CSV table of C-alpha atoms and ligand atoms in Angstrom, one decimal:
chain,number,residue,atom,x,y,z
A,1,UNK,CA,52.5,117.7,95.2
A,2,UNK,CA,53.9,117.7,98.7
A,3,UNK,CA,56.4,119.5,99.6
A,4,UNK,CA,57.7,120.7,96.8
A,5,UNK,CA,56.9,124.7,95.7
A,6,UNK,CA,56.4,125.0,92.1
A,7,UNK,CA,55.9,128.3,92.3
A,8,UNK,CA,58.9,129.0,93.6
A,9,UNK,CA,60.8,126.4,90.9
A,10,UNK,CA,59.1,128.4,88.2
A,11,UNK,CA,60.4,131.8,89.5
A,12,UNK,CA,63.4,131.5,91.1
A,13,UNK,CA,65.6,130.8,87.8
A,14,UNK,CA,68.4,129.0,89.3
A,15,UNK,CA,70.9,130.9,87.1
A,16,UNK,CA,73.4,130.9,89.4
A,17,UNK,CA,73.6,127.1,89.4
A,18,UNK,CA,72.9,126.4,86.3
A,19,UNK,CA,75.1,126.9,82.9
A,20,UNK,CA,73.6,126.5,79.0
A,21,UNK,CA,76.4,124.8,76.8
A,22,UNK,CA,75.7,125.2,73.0
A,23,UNK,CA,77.8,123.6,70.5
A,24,UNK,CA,77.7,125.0,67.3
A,25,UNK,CA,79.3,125.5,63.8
A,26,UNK,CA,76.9,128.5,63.1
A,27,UNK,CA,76.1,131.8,64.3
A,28,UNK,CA,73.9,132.1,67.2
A,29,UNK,CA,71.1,134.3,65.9
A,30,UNK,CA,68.4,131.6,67.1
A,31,UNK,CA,69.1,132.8,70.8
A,32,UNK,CA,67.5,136.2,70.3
A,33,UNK,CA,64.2,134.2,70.2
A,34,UNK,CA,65.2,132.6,73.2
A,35,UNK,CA,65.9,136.1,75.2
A,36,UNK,CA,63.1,136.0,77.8
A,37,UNK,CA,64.2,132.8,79.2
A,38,UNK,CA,67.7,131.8,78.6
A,39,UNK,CA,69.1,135.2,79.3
A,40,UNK,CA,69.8,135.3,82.7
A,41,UNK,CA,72.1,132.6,82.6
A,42,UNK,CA,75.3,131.7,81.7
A,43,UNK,CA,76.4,130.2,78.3
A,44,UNK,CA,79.3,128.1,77.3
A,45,UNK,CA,79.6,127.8,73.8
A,46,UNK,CA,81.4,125.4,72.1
A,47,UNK,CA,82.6,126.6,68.5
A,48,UNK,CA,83.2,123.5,66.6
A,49,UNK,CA,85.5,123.8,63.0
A,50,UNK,CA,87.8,126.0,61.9
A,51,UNK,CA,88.5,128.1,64.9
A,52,UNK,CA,89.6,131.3,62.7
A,53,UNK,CA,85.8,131.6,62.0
A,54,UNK,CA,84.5,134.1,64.2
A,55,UNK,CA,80.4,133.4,65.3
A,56,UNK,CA,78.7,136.3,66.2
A,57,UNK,CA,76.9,136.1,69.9
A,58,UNK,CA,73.8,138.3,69.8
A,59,UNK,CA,74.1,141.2,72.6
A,60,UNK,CA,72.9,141.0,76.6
A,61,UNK,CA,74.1,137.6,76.8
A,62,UNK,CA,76.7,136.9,79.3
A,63,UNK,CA,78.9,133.8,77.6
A,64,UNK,CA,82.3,132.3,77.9
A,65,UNK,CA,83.5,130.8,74.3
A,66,UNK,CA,86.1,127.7,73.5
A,67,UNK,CA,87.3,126.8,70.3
A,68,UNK,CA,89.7,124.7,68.9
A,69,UNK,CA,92.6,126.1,70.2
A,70,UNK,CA,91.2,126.7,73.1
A,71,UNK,CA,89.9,123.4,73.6
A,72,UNK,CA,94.0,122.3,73.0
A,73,UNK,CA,95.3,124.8,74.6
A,74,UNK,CA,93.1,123.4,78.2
A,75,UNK,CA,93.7,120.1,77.7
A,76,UNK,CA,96.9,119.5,76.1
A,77,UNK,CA,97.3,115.8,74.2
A,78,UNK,CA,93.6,115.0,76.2
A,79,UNK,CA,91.9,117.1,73.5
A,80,UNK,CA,92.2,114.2,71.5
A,81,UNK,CA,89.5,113.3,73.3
A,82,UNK,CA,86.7,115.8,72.4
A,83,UNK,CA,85.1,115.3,69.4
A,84,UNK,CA,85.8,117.6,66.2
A,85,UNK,CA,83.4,118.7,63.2
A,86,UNK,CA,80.9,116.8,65.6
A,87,UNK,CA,78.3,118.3,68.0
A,88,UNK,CA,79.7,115.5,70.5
A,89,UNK,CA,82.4,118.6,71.2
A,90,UNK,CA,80.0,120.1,73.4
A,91,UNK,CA,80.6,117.6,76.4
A,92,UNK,CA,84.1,120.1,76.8
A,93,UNK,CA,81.6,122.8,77.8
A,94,UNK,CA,80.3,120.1,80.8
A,95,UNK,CA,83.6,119.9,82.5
A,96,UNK,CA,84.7,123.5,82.5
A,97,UNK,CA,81.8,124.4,84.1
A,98,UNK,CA,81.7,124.5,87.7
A,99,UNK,CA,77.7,124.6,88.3
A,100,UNK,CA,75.6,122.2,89.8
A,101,UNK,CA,72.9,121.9,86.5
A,102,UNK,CA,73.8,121.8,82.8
A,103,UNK,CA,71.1,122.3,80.0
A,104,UNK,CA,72.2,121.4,76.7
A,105,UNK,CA,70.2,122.8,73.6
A,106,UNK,CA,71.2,122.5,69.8
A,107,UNK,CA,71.8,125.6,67.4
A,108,UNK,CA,68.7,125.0,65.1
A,109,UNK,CA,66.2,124.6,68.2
A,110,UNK,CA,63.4,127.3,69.2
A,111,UNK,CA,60.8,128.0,71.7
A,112,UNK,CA,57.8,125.7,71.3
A,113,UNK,CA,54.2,126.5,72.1
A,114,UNK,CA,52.1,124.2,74.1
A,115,UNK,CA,48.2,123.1,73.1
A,116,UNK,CA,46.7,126.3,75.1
A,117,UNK,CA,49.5,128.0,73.0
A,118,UNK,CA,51.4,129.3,75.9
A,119,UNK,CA,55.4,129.8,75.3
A,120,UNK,CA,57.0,127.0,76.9
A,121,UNK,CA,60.2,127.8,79.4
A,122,UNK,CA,62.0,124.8,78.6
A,123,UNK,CA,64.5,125.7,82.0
A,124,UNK,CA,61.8,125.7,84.3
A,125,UNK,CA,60.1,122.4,83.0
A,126,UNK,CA,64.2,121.1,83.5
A,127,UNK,CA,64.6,122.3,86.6
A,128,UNK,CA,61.0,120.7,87.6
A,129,UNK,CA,62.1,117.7,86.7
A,130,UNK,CA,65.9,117.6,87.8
A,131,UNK,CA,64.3,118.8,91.6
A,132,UNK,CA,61.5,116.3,92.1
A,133,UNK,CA,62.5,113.0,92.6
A,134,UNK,CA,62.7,110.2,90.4
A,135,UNK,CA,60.6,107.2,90.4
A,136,UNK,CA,62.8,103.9,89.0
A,137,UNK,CA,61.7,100.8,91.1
A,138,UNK,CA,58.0,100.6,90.4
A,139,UNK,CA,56.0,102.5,87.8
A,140,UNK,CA,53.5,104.9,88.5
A,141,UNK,CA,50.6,104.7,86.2
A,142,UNK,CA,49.8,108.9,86.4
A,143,UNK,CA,53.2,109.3,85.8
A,144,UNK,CA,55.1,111.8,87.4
A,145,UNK,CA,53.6,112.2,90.7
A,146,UNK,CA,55.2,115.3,91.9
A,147,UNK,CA,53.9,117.2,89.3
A,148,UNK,CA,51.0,119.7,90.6
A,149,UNK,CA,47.4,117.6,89.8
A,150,UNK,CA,48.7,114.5,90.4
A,151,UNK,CA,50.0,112.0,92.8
A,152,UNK,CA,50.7,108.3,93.3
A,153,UNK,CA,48.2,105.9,92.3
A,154,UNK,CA,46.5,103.3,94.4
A,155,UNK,CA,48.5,100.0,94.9
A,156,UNK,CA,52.1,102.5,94.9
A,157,UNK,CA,53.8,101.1,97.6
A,158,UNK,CA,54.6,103.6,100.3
A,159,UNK,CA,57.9,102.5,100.8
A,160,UNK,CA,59.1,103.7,97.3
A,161,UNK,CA,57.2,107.0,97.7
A,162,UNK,CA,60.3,109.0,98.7
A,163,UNK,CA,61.6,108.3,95.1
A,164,UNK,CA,65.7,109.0,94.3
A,165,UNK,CA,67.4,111.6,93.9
A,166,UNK,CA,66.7,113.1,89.6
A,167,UNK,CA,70.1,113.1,87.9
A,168,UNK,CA,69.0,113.7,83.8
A,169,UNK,CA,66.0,115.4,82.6
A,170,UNK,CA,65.4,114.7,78.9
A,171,UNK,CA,62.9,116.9,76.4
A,172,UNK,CA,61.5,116.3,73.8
A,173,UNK,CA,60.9,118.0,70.3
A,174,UNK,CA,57.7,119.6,68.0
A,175,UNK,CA,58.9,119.4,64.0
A,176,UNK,CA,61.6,117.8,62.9
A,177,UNK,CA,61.6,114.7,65.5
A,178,UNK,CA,65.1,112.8,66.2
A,179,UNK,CA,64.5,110.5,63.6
A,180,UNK,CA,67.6,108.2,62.2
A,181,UNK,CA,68.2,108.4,58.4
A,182,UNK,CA,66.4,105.2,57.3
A,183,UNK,CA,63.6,106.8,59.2
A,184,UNK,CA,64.3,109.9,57.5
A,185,UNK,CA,64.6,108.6,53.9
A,186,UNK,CA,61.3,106.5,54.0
A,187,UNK,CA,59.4,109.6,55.9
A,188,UNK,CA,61.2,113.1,54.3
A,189,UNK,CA,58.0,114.6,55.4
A,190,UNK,CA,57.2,113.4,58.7
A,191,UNK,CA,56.8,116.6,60.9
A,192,UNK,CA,55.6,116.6,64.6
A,193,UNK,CA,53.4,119.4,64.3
A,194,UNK,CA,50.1,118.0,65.0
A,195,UNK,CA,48.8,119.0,69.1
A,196,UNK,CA,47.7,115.4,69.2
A,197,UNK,CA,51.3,114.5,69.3
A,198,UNK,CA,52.4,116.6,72.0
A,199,UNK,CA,52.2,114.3,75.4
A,200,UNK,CA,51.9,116.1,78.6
A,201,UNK,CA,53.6,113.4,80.6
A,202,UNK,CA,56.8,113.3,82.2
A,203,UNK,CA,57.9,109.9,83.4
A,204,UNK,CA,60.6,108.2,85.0
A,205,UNK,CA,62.8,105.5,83.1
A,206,UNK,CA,62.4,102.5,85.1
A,207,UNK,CA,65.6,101.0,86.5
A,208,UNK,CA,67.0,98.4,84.3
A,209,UNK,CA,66.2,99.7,80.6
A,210,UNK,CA,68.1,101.8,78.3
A,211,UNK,CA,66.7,104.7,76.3
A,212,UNK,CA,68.2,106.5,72.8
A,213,UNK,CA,69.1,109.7,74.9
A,214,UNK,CA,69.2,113.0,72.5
A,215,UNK,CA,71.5,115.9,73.3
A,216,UNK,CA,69.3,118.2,71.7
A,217,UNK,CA,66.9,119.5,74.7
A,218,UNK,CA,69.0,118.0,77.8
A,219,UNK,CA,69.6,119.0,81.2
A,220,UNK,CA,71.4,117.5,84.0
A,221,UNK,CA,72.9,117.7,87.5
A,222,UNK,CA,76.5,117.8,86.8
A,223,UNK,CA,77.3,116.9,90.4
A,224,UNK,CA,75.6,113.5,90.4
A,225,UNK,CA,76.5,112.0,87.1
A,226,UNK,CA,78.7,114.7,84.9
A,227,UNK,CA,81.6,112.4,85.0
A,228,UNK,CA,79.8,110.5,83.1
A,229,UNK,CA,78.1,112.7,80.3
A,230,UNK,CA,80.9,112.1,78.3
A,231,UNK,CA,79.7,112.3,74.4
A,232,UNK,CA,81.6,109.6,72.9
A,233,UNK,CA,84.2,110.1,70.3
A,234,UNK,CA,82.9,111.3,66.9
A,235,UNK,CA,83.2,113.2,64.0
A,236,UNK,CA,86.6,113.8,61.8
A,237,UNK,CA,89.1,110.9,62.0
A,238,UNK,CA,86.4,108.5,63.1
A,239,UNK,CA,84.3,105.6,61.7
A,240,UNK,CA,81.2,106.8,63.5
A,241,UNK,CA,78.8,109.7,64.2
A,242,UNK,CA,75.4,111.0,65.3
A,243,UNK,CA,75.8,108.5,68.1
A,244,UNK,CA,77.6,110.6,70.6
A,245,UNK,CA,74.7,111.3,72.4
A,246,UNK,CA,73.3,108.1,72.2
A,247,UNK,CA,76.8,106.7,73.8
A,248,UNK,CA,76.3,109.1,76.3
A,249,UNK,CA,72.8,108.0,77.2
A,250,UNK,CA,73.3,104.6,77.8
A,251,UNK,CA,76.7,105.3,79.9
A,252,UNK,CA,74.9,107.6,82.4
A,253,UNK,CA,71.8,105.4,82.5
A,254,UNK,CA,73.6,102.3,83.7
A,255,UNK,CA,75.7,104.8,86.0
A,256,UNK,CA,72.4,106.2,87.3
A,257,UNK,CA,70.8,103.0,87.8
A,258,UNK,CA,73.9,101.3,89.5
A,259,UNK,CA,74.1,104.5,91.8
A,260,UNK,CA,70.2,104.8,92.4
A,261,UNK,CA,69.5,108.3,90.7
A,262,UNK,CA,66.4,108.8,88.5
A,263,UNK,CA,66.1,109.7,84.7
A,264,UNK,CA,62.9,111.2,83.1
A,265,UNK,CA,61.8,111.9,79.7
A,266,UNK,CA,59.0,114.2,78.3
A,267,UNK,CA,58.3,117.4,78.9
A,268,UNK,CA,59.4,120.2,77.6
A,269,UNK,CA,59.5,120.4,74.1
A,270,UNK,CA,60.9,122.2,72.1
A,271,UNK,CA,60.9,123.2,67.8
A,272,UNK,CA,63.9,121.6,66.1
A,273,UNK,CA,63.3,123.5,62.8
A,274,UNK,CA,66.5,121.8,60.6
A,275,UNK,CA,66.0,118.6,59.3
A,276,UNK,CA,69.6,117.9,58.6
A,277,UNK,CA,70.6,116.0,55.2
A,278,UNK,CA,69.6,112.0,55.2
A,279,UNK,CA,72.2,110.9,52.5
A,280,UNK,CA,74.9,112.5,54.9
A,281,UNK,CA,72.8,111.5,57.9
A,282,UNK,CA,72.9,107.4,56.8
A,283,UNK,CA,77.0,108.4,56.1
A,284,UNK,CA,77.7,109.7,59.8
A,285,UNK,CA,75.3,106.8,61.6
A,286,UNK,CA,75.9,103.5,59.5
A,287,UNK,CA,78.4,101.8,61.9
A,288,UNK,CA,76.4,103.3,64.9
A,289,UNK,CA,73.1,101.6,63.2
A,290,UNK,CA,75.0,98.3,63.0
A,291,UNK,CA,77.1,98.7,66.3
A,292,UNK,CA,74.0,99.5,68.4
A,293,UNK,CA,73.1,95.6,68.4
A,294,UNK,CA,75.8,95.1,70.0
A,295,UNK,CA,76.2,97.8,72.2
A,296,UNK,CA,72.8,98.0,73.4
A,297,UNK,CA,73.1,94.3,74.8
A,298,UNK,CA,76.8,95.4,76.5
A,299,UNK,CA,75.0,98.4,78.2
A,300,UNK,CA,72.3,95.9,79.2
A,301,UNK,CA,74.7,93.1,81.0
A,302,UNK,CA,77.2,95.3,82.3
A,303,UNK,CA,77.1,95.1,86.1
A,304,UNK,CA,79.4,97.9,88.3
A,305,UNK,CA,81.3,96.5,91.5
A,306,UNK,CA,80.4,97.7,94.5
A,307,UNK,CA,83.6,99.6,94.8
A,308,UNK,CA,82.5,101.8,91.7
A,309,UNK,CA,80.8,104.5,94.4
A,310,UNK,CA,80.8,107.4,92.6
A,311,UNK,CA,80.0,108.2,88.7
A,312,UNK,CA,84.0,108.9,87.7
A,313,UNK,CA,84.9,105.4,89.2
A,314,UNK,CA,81.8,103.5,87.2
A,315,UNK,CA,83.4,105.4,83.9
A,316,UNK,CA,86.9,104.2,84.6
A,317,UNK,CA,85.7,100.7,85.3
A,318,UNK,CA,82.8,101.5,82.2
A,319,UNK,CA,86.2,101.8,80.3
A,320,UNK,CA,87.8,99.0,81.0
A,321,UNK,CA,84.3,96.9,79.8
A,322,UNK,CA,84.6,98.7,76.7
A,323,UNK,CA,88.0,97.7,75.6
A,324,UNK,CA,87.1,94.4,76.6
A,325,UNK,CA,83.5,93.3,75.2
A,326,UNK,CA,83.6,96.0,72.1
A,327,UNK,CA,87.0,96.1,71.5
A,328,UNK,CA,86.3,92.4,69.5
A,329,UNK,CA,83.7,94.4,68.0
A,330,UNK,CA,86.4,97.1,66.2
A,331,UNK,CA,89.4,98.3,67.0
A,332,UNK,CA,87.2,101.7,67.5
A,333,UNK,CA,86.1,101.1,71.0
A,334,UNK,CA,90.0,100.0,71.9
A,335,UNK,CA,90.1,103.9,70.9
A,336,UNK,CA,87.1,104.9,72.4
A,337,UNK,CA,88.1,103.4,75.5
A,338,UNK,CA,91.3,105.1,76.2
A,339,UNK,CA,89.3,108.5,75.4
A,340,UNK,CA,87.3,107.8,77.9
A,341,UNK,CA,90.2,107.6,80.7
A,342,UNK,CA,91.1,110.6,79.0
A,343,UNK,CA,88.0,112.1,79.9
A,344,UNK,CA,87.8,111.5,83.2
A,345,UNK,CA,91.5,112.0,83.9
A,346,UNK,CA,90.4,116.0,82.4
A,347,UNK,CA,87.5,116.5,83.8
A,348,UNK,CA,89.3,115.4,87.3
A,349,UNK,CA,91.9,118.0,86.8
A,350,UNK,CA,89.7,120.7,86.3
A,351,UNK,CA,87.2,119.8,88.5
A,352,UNK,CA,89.5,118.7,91.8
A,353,UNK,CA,87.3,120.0,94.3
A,354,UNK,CA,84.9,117.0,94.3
A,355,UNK,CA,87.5,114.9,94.0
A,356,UNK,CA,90.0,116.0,96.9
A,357,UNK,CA,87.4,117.0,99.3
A,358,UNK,CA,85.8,113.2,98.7
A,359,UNK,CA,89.2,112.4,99.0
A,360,UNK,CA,89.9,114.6,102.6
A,361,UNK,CA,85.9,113.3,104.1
A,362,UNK,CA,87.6,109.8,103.8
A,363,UNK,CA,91.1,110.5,105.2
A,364,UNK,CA,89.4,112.3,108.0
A,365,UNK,CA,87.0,109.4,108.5
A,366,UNK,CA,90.3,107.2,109.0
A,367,UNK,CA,92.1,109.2,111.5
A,368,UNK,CA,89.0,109.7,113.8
A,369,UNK,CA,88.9,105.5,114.0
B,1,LIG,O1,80.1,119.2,63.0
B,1,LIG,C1,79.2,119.7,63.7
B,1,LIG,C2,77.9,119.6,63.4
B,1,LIG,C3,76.9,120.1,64.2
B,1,LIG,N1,77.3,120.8,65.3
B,1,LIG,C4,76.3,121.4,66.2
B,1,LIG,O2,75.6,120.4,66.9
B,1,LIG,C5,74.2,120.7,67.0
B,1,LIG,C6,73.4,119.7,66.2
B,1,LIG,O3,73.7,119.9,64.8
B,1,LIG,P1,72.5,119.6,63.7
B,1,LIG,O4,71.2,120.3,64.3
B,1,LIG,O5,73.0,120.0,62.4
B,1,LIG,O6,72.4,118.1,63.8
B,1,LIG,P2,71.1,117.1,63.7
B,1,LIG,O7,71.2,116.3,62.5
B,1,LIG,O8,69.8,117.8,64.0
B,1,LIG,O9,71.4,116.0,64.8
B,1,LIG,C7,71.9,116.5,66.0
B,1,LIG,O10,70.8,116.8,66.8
B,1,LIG,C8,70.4,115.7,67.5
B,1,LIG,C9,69.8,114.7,66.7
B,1,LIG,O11,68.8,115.3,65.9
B,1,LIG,C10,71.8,115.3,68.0
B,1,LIG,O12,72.2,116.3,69.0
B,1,LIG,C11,72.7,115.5,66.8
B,1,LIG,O13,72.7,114.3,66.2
B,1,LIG,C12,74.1,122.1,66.4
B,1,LIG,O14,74.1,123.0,67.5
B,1,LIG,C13,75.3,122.3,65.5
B,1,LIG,O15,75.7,123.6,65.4
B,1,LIG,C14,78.7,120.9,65.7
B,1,LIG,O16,79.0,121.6,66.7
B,1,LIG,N2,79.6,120.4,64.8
B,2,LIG,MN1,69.2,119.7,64.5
């Protein structure tokens, strides 16, 4: 793989660039399996629930820790638009960070072993994948070809060799899959435990089609498309859930693929160990499974204007498409949409930097004409 050190990726951790947000309505014993390779870094965790209800943090980890109030307290009458009693709320840890690379992992998730039964260091895989470009406009048939061993096939056009820029890296899972709860209900004992299951592949999502994003084993570059990681509003108070993720998967696809960054799915995994209820499951997702067939075709359509240059303006304009096309669908995406200005009016305040100095690039660009 030219050019690009893996060694290197593989050691240097990148923990000053990169943040861990956890959401969770649990303690966080599961982290002391994860010591050898999420310790260096920094976690956010977001405490969803009754913010009396103090979590206990195992020791050596250095962590900043929102709840509730907190979540209020930051955003005043915006906080209506993070999620609550929903693991949706962990999109607040996103826009207080101020690093360049998220990885997102869920409470019940733990290290997995690969077929030669080597632990796998899900944050190197990530940051493997988030370093090496993407490959959106023409598939390769080896699949990643910046991984070491490999390379582009015959017939690749050399043209499209460069690749884009890699804006969302997105694992995968041994056990419990990310199954729905029909799924769940007609296969209670479904487990992906078998080594024949676990693909070595990472590949790029070719421009033009959606994927079912899950927020479970996620990482991303928070300076190309974190404006637009928003995970939809969910939980208490609304008709919907379990699709936050989903929401925010299609959003940042169609941003990605209208700004020409790269998304790629498959390694790592990792061992989601709680198969969470499928009665309550098929509660939280019903309107999601009947809404989907009409939001997958809206994410499909959708076309950004050329004016829409960065990923906070296609999420404005993203807005705007929602309260128009799903808006007839239910008056929830009316609601949805006005969260999502929300959203982005937030995460510009507490991120102005990018903003103002995108702002200062251009107002210098018009006084040296
Ligand atoms: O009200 C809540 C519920 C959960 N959380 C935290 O969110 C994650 C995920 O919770 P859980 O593992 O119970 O949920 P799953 O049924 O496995 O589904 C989630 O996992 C993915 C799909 O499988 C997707 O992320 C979700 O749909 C944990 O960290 C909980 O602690 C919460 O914050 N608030
Ligand atoms: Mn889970």
């Amino acid at each position: 793989m030219a050019g690009y050190n893996l060694e290197a990726i593989e050691a240097a951790p990148f923990k000053d660039d990169l943040d861990i947000v956890i959401p969770t309505i649990r303690s966080l014993d599961f982290l002391e399996q994860w010591r050898p390779f999420l310790k260096p870094y920094h976690l956010i965790i977001v405490q969803d629930g009754d913010p009396s209800i103090k979590i206990r943090i195992p020791d050596g980890y250095d962590y900043e820790l929102y709840n509730r109030n907190d979540i209020n307290r930051i955003l005043g009458p915006r906080a209506s638009c993070i999620s609550f009693k929903d693991g949706g709320c962990r999109c607040f840890g996103f826009m207080v960070s101020k690093k360049k690379y998220i990885y997102t992992i869920d409470d019940d998730c733990f290290v997995a072993k690969d077929p030669s039964g080597k632990e796998i260091n899900v944050i190197a895989q990530h940051i493997k994948n988030l370093e090496t470009p993407s490959t959106p406009y023409y598939f390769n048939t080896l699949y990643d070809p910046f991984r070491d061993g490999t390379d582009f096939v015959r017939g690749y056009p050399f043209s499209l060799r460069e690749g884009v820029p890699t804006a969302i890296s997105h694992g995968l899972w041994l056990n419990i899959p990310d199954y729905d709860a029909p799924t769940q209900l007609v296969k209670p004992r479904e487990r992906n435990t078998s080594l024949c299951r676990y693909v070595d592949a990472v590949m790029t999502i070719p421009k033009g089609v959606l994927y079912p994003m899950c927020g479970m084993n996620l990482a991303f570059n928070r300076e190309l498309i974190g404006p637009a990681m928003y995970f939809s509003l969910m939980g208490e108070g609304q008709p919907i859930s379990r699709y936050d993720d989903m929401w925010a998967g299609w959003a940042t696809k169609v941003v990605c693929d209208h700004l020409g960054f790269g998304v790629k799915t498959g390694l790592p995994y990792l061992w989601h160990s709680k198969a969470s209820n499928p009665f309550v499951n098929l509660k939280k997702e019903h309107s999601g499974i009947h809404w989907q067939e009409e939001m997958i075709p809206f994410f499909k359509y959708l076309r950004f204007s050329k004016e829409s240059d960065t990923a906070a303006k296609c999420y404005m304009e993203l807005s705007k498409m929602t309260k128009e096309t799903l808006g007839k669908v239910d008056p929830y995406f009316v609601k949805l949409a006005d969260a999502m200005v929300a959203w982005i009016e937030a995460w510009e305040e507490l991120n102005p930097s990018v903003v103002d100095d995108k702002k200062k690039c251009n107002e210098k660009d018009v006084k040296a004409k």
